[in-house]
Coordinates of C-alpha atoms in Angstrom, one line a residue:
Q418 CA 0.0 0.0 0.0
V419 CA 1.3 3.4 -0.9
Q420 CA 1.5 6.2 1.7
L421 CA 1.9 9.8 0.8
V422 CA 3.1 12.3 3.5
E423 CA 3.1 16.0 2.9
S424 CA 5.4 18.5 4.7
G425 CA 6.5 22.1 4.3
G426 CA 3.4 24.0 5.1
G427 CA 3.3 26.9 7.5
L428 CA 2.4 30.6 8.0
V429 CA 3.9 33.1 5.6
Q430 CA 3.2 36.8 4.7
T431 CA 1.8 37.9 1.4
G432 CA 4.5 37.8 -1.2
G433 CA 6.4 35.1 0.6
S434 CA 7.4 31.6 -0.5
L435 CA 7.0 28.0 0.7
R436 CA 8.1 24.7 -0.7
L437 CA 5.9 21.7 -0.1
S438 CA 7.1 18.1 -0.3
C439 CA 5.2 14.8 -0.6
A440 CA 7.1 11.7 0.2
A441 CA 5.8 8.4 -1.1
S442 CA 6.5 5.1 0.7
G443 CA 5.2 1.5 0.5
R444 CA 5.3 -0.9 -2.4
T445 CA 7.0 0.1 -5.6
F446 CA 5.8 3.5 -6.4
R447 CA 5.2 4.2 -10.1
P448 CA 2.2 6.4 -10.6
Y449 CA 1.4 7.7 -14.1
A450 CA 0.9 11.2 -12.7
M451 CA 0.7 13.1 -9.4
A452 CA -0.9 16.3 -8.4
W453 CA -1.4 18.9 -5.7
F454 CA -4.9 19.9 -4.6
R455 CA -6.0 22.3 -2.0
Q456 CA -9.1 22.9 0.1
A457 CA -10.0 26.1 1.8
P458 CA -12.5 26.2 4.7
G459 CA -16.0 25.9 3.4
K460 CA -14.9 25.2 -0.2
E461 CA -14.5 22.2 -2.3
R462 CA -11.1 20.6 -2.9
E463 CA -9.6 22.0 -6.1
F464 CA -6.8 21.1 -8.4
V465 CA -3.6 23.2 -8.2
A466 CA -0.9 21.5 -10.3
G467 CA -0.1 18.1 -11.9
I468 CA 2.9 16.4 -13.3
R469 CA 3.5 13.1 -15.2
W470 CA 5.9 10.9 -13.2
I471 CA 7.9 10.1 -16.4
G472 CA 8.7 13.1 -18.6
T473 CA 8.2 16.8 -18.1
S474 CA 4.6 17.5 -18.7
T475 CA 2.9 19.7 -16.2
I476 CA -0.4 21.5 -15.9
Y477 CA -1.5 24.3 -13.6
K478 CA -4.6 26.0 -12.3
D479 CA -4.8 29.4 -14.0
S480 CA -4.5 31.4 -10.8
V481 CA -1.2 29.8 -9.8
K482 CA 0.6 29.9 -13.2
G483 CA 3.8 31.8 -13.0
R484 CA 3.9 31.6 -9.2
F485 CA 3.8 27.8 -8.4
T486 CA 6.1 25.2 -9.8
I487 CA 5.5 21.4 -9.5
S488 CA 8.4 19.0 -9.8
R489 CA 9.4 15.5 -8.7
D490 CA 12.4 13.5 -7.8
A491 CA 11.5 10.0 -9.1
T492 CA 14.7 8.5 -7.5
K493 CA 13.4 9.6 -4.1
S494 CA 9.7 9.1 -4.8
T495 CA 9.1 12.7 -3.8
L496 CA 6.8 15.4 -5.2
F497 CA 7.4 19.1 -4.7
L498 CA 5.4 22.3 -5.0
Q499 CA 7.4 25.5 -5.0
M500 CA 5.0 28.4 -4.2
N501 CA 6.2 32.0 -4.7
S502 CA 4.4 35.3 -4.5
L503 CA 1.9 33.8 -2.1
K504 CA -1.5 35.5 -1.7
P505 CA -4.1 35.3 1.1
E506 CA -6.4 33.4 -1.3
D507 CA -3.8 30.6 -1.5
T508 CA -4.6 29.8 2.2
A509 CA -5.8 26.2 2.3
V510 CA -4.8 22.7 3.3
Y511 CA -2.7 21.3 0.5
Y512 CA -2.9 17.6 -0.5
C513 CA -0.7 15.5 -2.8
A514 CA -2.3 12.7 -4.8
A515 CA -1.3 10.0 -7.2
T516 CA -3.1 8.4 -10.1
S517 CA -2.4 5.5 -12.4
A518 CA -4.2 7.5 -15.2
D519 CA -3.1 10.6 -16.9
F520 CA -3.2 13.8 -14.9
T521 CA -6.6 15.3 -14.6
M522 CA -8.2 18.1 -12.5
S523 CA -10.8 15.7 -11.1
T524 CA -10.3 14.4 -7.6
T525 CA -12.0 11.2 -8.4
A526 CA -9.2 10.0 -10.7
Y527 CA -6.7 10.0 -7.8
S528 CA -6.5 6.8 -5.7
N529 CA -3.8 7.8 -3.2
W530 CA -3.9 10.9 -1.0
G531 CA -1.8 12.4 1.7
Q532 CA -3.1 13.8 5.0
G533 CA -2.6 17.4 4.0
T534 CA -0.4 20.3 5.1
Q535 CA -1.8 23.7 6.1
V536 CA -0.6 26.8 4.3
T537 CA -1.7 30.1 5.7
V538 CA -0.9 33.4 4.0
S539 CA -1.4 36.5 6.1
S540 CA -2.2 39.8 4.6

């Protein structure tokens, strides 16, 4: 069974940066794609960024393009999300997820999820 564990969240001021990590453990980990989602209080979980595990293809939510960068280290089974120029509206619990299908913005396509890490951006 695959386990995903996020880290790197915290409190940061507007304009600041954070780097989230998601470490995978368990049986041989070879997803087709992974993604970051986030969920703010009272809102639905939303797609933030996705990456194919093999290759360089990525996809981003429009509001984070140019500010967030998703990457992975396949040798360490670790996913990253570099977040720059953070805004108060980025405040949410951030989750990493893995899928055996191609990346998609739909939560239902992802079979493995981490427990989440809180990101709070103060104004």
